[in-house]
CSV table of C-alpha atoms and ligand atoms in Angstrom, one decimal:
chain,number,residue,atom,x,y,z
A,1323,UNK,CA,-16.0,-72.6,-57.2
A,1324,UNK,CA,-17.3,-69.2,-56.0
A,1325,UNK,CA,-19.8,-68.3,-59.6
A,1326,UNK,CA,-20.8,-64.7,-59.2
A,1327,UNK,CA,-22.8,-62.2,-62.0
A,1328,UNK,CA,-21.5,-59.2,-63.5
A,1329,UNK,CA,-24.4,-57.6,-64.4
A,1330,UNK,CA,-25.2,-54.5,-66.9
A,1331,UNK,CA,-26.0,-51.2,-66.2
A,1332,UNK,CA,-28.3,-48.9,-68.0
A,1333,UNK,CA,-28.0,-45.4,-67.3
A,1334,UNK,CA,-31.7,-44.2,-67.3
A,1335,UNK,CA,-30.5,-40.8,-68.2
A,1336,UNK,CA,-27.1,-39.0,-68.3
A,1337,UNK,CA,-26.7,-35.1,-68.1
A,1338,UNK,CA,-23.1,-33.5,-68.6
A,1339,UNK,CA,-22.4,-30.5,-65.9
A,1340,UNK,CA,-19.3,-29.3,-66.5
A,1341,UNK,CA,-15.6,-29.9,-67.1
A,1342,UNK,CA,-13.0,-30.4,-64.4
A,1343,UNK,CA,-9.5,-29.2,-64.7
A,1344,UNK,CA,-8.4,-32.4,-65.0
A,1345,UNK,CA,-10.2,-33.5,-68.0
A,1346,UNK,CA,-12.8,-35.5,-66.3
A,1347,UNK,CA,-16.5,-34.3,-66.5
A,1348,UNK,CA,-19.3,-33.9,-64.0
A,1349,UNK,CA,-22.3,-35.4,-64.9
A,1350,UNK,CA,-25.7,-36.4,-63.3
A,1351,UNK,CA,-26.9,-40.0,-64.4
A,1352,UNK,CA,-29.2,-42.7,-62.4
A,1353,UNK,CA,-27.9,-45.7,-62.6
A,1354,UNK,CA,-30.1,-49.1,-62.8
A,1355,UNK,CA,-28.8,-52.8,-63.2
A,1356,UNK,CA,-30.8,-55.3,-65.1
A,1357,UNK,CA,-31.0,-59.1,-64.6
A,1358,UNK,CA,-28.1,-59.8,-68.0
A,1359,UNK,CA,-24.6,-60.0,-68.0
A,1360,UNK,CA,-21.5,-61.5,-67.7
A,1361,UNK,CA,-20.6,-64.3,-65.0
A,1362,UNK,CA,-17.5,-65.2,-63.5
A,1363,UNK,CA,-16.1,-68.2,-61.2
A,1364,UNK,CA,-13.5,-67.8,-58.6
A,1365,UNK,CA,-11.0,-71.0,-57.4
A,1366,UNK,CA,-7.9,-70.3,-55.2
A,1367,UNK,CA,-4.9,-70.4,-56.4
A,1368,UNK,CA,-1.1,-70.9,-54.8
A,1369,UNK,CA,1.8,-68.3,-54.8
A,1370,UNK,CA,-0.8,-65.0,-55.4
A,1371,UNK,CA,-1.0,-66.6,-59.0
A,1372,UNK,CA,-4.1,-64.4,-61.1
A,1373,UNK,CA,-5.1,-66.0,-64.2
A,1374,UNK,CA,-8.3,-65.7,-66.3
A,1375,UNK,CA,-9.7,-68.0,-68.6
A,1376,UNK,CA,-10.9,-67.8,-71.7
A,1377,UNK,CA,-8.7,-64.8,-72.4
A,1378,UNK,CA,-10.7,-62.0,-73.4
A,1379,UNK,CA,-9.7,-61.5,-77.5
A,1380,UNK,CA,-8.5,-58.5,-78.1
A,1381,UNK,CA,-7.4,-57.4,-74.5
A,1382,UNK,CA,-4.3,-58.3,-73.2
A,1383,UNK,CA,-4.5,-59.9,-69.5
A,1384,UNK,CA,-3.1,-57.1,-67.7
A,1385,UNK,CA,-4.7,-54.8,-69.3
A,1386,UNK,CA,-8.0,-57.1,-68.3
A,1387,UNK,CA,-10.0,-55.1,-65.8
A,1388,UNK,CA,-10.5,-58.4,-64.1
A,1389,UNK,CA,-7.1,-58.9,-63.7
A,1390,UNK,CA,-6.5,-55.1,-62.8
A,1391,UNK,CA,-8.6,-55.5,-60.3
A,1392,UNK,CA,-7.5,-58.6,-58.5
A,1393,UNK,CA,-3.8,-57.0,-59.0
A,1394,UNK,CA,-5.1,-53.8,-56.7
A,1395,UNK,CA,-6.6,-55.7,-54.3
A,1396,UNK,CA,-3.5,-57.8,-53.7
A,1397,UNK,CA,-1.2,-54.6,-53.7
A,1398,UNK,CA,-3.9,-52.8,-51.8
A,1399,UNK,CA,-3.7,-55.3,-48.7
A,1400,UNK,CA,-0.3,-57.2,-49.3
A,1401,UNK,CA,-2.0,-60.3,-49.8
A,1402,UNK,CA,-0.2,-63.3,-51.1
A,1403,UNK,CA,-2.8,-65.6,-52.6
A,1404,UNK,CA,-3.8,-66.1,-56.0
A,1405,UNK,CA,-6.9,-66.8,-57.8
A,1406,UNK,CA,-7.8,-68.6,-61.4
A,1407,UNK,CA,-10.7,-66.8,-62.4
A,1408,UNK,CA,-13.2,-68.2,-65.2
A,1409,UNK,CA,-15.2,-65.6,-67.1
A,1410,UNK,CA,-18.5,-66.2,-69.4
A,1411,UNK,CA,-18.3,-63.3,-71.6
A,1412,UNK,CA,-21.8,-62.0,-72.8
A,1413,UNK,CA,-22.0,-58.2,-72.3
A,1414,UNK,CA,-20.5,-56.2,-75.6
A,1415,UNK,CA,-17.6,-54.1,-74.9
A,1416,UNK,CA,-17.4,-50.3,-75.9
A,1417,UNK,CA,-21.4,-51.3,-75.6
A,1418,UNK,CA,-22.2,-48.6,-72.7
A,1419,UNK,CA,-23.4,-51.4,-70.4
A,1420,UNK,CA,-20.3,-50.8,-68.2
A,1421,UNK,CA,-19.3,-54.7,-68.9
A,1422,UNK,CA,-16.0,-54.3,-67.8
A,1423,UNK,CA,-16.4,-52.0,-64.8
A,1424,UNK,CA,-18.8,-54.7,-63.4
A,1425,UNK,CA,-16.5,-57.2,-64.4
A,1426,UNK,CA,-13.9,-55.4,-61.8
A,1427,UNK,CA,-16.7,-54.6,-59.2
A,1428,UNK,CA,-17.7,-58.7,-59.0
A,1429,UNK,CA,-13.7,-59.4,-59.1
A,1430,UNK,CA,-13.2,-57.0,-55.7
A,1431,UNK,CA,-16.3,-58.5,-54.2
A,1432,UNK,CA,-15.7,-62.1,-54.6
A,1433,UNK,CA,-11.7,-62.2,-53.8
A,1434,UNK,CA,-12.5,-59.6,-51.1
A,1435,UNK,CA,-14.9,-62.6,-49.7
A,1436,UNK,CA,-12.4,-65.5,-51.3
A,1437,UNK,CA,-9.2,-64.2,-49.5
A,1438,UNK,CA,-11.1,-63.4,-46.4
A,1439,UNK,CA,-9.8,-59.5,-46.3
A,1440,UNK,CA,-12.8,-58.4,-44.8
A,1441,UNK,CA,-12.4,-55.1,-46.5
A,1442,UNK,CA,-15.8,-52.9,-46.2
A,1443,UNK,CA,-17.6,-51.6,-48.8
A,1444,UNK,CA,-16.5,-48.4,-49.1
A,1445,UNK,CA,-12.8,-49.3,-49.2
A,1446,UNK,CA,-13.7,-51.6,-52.0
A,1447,UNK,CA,-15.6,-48.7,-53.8
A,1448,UNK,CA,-12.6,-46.4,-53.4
A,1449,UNK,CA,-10.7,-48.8,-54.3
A,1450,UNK,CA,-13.1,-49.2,-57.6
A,1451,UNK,CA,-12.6,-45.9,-58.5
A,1452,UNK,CA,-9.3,-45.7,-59.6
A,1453,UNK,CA,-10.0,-48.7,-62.1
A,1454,UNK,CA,-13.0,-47.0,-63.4
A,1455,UNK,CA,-16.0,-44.0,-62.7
A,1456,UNK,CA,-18.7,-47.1,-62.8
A,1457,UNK,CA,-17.5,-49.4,-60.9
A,1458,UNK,CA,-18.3,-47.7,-57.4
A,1459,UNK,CA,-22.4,-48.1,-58.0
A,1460,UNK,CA,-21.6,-52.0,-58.8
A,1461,UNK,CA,-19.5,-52.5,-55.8
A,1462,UNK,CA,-22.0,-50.7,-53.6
A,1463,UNK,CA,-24.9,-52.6,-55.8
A,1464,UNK,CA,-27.9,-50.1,-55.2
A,1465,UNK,CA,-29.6,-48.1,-58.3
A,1466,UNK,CA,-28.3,-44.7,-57.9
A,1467,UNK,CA,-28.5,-40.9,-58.9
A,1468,UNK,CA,-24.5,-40.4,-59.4
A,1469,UNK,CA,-23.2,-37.0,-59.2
A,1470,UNK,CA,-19.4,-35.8,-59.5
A,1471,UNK,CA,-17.7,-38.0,-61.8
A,1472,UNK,CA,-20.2,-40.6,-61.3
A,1473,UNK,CA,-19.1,-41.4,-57.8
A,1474,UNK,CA,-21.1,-39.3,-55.7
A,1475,UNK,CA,-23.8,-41.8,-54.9
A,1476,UNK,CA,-27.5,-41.2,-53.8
A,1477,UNK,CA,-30.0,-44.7,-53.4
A,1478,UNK,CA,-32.8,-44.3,-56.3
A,1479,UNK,CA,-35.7,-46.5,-56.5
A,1480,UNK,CA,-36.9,-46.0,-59.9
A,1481,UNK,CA,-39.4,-48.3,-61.7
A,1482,UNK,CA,-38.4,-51.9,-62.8
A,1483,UNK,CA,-39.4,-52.2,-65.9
A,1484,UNK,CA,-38.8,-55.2,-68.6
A,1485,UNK,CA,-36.2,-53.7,-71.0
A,1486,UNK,CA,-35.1,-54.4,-74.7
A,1487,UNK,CA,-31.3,-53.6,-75.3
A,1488,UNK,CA,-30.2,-53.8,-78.8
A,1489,UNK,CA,-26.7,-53.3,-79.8
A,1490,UNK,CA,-25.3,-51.3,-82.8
A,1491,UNK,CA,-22.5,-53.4,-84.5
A,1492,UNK,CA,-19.7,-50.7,-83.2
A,1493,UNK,CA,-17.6,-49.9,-80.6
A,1494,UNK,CA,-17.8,-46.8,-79.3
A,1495,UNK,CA,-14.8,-45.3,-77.5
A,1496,UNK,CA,-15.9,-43.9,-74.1
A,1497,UNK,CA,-12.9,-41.4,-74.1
A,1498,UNK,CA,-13.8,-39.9,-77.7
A,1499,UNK,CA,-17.3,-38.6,-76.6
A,1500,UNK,CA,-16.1,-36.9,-73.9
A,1501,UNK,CA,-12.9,-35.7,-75.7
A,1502,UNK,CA,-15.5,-34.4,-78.6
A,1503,UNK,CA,-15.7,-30.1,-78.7
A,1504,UNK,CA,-19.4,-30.5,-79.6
A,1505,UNK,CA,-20.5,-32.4,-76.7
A,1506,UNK,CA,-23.1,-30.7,-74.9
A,1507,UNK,CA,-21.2,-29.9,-71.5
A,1508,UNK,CA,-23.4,-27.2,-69.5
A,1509,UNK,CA,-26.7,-29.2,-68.6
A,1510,UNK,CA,-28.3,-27.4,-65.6
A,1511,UNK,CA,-27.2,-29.4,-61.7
A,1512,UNK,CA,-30.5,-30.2,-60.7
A,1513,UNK,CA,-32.0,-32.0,-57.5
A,1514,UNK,CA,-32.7,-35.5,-58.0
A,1515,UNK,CA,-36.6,-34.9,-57.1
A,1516,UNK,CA,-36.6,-32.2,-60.4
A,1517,UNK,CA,-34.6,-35.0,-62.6
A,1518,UNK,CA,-37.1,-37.4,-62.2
A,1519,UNK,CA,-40.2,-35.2,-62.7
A,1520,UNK,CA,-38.3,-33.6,-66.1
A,1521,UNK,CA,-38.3,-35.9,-69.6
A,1522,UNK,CA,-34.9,-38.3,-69.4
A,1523,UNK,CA,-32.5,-37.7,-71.9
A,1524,UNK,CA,-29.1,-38.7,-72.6
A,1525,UNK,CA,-26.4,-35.8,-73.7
A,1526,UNK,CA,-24.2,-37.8,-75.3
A,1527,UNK,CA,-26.7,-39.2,-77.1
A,1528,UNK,CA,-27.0,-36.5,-80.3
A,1529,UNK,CA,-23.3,-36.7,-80.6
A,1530,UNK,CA,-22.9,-40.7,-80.8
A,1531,UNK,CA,-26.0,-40.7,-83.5
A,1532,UNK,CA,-24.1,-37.8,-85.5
A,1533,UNK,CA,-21.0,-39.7,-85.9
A,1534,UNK,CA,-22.6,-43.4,-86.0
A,1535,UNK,CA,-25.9,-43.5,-88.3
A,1536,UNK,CA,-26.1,-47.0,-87.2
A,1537,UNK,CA,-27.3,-45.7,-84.2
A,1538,UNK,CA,-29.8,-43.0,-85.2
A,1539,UNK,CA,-30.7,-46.3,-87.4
A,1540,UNK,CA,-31.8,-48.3,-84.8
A,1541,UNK,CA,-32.6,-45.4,-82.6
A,1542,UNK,CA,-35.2,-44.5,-84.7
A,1543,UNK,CA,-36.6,-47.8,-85.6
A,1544,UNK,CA,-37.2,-48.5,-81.6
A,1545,UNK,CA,-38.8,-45.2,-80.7
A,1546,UNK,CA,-41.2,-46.5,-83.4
A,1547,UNK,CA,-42.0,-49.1,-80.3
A,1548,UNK,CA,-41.6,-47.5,-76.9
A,1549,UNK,CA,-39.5,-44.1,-75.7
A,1550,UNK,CA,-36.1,-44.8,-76.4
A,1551,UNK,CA,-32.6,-43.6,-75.5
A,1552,UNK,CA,-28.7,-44.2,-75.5
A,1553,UNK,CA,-27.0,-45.7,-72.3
A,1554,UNK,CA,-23.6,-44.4,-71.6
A,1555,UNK,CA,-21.5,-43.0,-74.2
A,1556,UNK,CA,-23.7,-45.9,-76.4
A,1557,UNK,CA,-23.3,-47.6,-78.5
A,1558,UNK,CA,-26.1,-49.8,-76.9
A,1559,UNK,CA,-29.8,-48.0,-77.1
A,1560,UNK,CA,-32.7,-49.0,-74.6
A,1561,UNK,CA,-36.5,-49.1,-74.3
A,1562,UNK,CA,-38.8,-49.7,-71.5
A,1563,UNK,CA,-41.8,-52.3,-71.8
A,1564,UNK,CA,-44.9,-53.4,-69.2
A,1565,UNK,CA,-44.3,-56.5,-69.5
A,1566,UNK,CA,-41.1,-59.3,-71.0
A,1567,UNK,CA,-43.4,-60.3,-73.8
A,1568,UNK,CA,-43.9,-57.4,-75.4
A,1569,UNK,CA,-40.2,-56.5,-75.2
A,1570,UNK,CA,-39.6,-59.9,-76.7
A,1571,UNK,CA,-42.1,-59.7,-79.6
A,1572,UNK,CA,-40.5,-56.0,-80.6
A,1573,UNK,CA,-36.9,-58.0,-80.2
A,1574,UNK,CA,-38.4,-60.7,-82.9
A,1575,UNK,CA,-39.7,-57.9,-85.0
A,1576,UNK,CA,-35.5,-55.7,-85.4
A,1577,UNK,CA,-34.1,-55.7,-88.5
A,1578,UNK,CA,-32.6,-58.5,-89.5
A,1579,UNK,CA,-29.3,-59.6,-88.0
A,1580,UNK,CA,-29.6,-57.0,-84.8
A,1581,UNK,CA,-28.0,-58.3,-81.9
A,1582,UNK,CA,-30.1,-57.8,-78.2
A,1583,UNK,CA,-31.6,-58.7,-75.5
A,1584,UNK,CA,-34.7,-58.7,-72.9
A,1585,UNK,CA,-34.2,-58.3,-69.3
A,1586,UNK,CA,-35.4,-56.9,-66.0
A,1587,UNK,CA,-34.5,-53.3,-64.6
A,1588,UNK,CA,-33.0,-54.1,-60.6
A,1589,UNK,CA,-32.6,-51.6,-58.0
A,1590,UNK,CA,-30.8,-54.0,-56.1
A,1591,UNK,CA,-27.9,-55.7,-57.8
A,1592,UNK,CA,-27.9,-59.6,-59.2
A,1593,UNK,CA,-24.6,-59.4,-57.6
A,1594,UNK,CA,-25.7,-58.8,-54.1
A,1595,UNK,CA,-29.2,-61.2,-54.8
A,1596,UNK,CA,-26.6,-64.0,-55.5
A,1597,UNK,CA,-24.3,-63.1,-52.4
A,1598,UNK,CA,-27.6,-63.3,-49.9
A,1599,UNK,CA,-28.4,-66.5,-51.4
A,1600,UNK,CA,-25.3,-67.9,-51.4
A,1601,UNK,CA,-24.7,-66.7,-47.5
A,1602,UNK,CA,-28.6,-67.9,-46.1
A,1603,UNK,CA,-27.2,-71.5,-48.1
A,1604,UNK,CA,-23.5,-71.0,-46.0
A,1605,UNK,CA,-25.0,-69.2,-43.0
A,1606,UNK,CA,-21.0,-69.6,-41.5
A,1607,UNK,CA,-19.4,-68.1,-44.5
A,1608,UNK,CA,-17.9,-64.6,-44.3
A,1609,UNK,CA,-20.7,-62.3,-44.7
A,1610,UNK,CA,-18.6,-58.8,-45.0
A,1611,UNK,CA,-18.7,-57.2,-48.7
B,779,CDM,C1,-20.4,-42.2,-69.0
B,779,CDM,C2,-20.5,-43.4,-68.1
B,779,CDM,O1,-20.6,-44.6,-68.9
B,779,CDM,C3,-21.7,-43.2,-67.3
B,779,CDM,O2,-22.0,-44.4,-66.7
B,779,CDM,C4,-19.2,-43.5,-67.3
B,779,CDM,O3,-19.1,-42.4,-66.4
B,779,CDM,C5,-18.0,-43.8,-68.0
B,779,CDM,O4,-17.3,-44.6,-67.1
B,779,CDM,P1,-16.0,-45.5,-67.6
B,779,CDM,O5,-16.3,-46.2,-68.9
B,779,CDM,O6,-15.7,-46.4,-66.4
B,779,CDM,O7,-15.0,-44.4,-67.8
B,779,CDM,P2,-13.5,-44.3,-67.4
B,779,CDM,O8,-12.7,-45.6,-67.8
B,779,CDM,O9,-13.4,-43.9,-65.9
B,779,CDM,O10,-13.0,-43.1,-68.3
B,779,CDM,C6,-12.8,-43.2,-69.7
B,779,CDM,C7,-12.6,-41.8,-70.2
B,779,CDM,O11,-13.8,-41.1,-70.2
B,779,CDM,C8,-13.7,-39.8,-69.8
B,779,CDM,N1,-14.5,-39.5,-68.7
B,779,CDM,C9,-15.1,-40.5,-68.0
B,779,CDM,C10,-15.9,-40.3,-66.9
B,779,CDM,C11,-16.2,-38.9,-66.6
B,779,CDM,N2,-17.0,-38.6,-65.6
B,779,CDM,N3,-15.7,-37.9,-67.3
B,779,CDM,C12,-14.8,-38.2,-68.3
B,779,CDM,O12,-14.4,-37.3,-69.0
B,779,CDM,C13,-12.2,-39.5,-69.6
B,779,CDM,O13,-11.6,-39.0,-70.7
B,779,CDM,C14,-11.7,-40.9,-69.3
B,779,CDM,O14,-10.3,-41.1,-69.7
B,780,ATP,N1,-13.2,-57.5,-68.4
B,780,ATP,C1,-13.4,-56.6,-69.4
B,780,ATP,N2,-14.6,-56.6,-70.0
B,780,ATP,C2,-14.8,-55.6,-71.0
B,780,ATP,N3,-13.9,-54.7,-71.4
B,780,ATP,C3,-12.7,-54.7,-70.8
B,780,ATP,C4,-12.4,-55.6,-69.8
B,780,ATP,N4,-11.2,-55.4,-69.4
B,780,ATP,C5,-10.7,-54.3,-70.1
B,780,ATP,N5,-11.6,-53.9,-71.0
B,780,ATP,C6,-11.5,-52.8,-71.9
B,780,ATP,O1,-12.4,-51.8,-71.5
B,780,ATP,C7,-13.1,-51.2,-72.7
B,780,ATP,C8,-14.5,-50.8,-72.3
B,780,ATP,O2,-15.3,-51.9,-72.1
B,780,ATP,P1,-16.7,-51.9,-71.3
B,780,ATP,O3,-17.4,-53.1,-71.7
B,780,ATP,O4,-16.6,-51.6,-69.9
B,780,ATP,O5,-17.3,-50.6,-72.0
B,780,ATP,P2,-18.7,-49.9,-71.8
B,780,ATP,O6,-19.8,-50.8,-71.7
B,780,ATP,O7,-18.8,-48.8,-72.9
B,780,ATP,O8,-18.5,-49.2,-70.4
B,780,ATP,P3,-19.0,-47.8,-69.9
B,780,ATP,O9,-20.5,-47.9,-69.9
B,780,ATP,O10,-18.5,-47.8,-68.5
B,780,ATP,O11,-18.5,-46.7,-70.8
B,780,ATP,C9,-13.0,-52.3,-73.7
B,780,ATP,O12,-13.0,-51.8,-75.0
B,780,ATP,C10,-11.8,-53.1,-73.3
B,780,ATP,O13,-10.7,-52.7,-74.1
């Protein structure tokens, strides 16, 4: 079985631009993985069969990005094999960690490799699009300043730091914040060079505290620790450390019951170090995206 990570992003910050006529916004985020998230086996399967196992509760298997996904790459390339696809579930949905848009990006990439299609990146990114504005930056697995509607991609190589995610117990709808009149939409378009010398923040971030004290909660109790911010649309909040232990003795020290986790920033995606390993172990195997 082909076993491949879906990791989380964080987005280091996030700056809203403007509105486009067709609802979606412009934004300017930079975009880092981290070394969590979910993981997911690939077998072949007869008779372009897709199945996923466990179900994920709560979302029905077409509506599964995972499933999505494999669906669009079969209609994409008329091609008539199938796949059972086994998923390890740890990354919180509605969580701002863009669980299910890396879900979709690992799916591409693995059946891409599994069915031999020997589609190129950048078809597999376009492709990525239409399922989701975060799943480009996974397929393409670089850390990136994202213009546009976060799928105008420029290679970053900010610092690496050891991160503490905690999770507020709530969803948070992606669609609501950016439906929400009070959303801050007119941050300044600035060059990438000017967004990394300014303080990062996060413009959803007032709005998601205002309607969720859970988050200001938390929010607040980590800037105690380190500087602090929303990734996403939240709900999940994120602080940067020198080194994993002292992210892990602030992680013993939450408030009772919070739910988290340590883990490394990555400018290079656990997704692609797991493909290079798994093609200098297979030196034959198919070696396209
Ligand atoms: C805010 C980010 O999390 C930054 O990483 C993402 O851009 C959101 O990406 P996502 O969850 O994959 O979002 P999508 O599933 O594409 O869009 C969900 C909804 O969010 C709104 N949306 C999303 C992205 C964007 N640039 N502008 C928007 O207005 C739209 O109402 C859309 O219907
Ligand atoms: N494989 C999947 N994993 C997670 N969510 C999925 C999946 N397939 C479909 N979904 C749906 O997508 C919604 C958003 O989930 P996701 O985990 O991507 O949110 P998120 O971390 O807030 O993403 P983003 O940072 O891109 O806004 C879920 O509430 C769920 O209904």
């Amino acid at each position: 079985m082909m076993v491949l990570p879906a990791p989380a992003k964080l987005n280091l910050f996030l700056y809203i631009t403007g509105r486009r006529d067709d609802g979606y916004h412009n934004l300017q985020t930079l975009f880092q993985f981290v070394d969590h998230g979910d993981s997911l086996g690939f077998e072949p399967a007869p008779d372009g069969e897709l199945s996923l196992h466990p179900a994920l509760p709560g979302v029905a298997e077409e509506q599964n990005l995972i499933i999505k996904a494999a669906r669009l790459l079969q209609h994409h390339t008329g091609c008539t094999q199938g796949a059972r696809i086994h998923l390890t579930k740890r990354l919180p949905m509605g969580g701002g960690l863009g669980g299910g848009s890396s879900d979709a990006a690992t799916t591409l990439v693995a059946l891409n490799r599994l069915w031999q299609l020997g589609l190129p990146t950048e078809q597999l990114a376009q492709l990525g699009l239409t399922l989701g504005a975060d799943v480009p930056v996974f397929i393409r697995g670089q850390a990136a300043f994202a213009e546009g509607v976060g799928d105008i991609l420029t290679p970053a190589h900010p610092p690496e730091p050891w991160y503490l995610v905690l999770h507020p117990e709530i969803e948070v709808a992606t669609a609501a914040v950016f439906n929400d009149p009070e959303l801050t939409r007119n941050s300044p378009v600035l060059s990438l060079q000017q967004r990394l010398a300014l303080p990062w923040q996060n413009d959803c971030e007032p709005l998601v505290k205002k309607h969720h004290p859970e988050v200001a909660k938390l929010l607040g109790w980590l800037l105690e620790y380190a500087p602090s911010r929303m990734t996403g649309t939240g709900a999940c909040i994120f602080a940067s450390f020198g080194s994993r232990e002292k992210a892990e003795q602030t992680l013993a020290k939450a408030p009772e019951g919070t739910r988290g986790f340590v883990a490394k920033g990555c400018n290079l995606s656990p997704l692609f170090s797991a493909l290079q390993k798994m093609d200098a172990a297979t030196p034959s195997s198919n070696t396209a995206t």
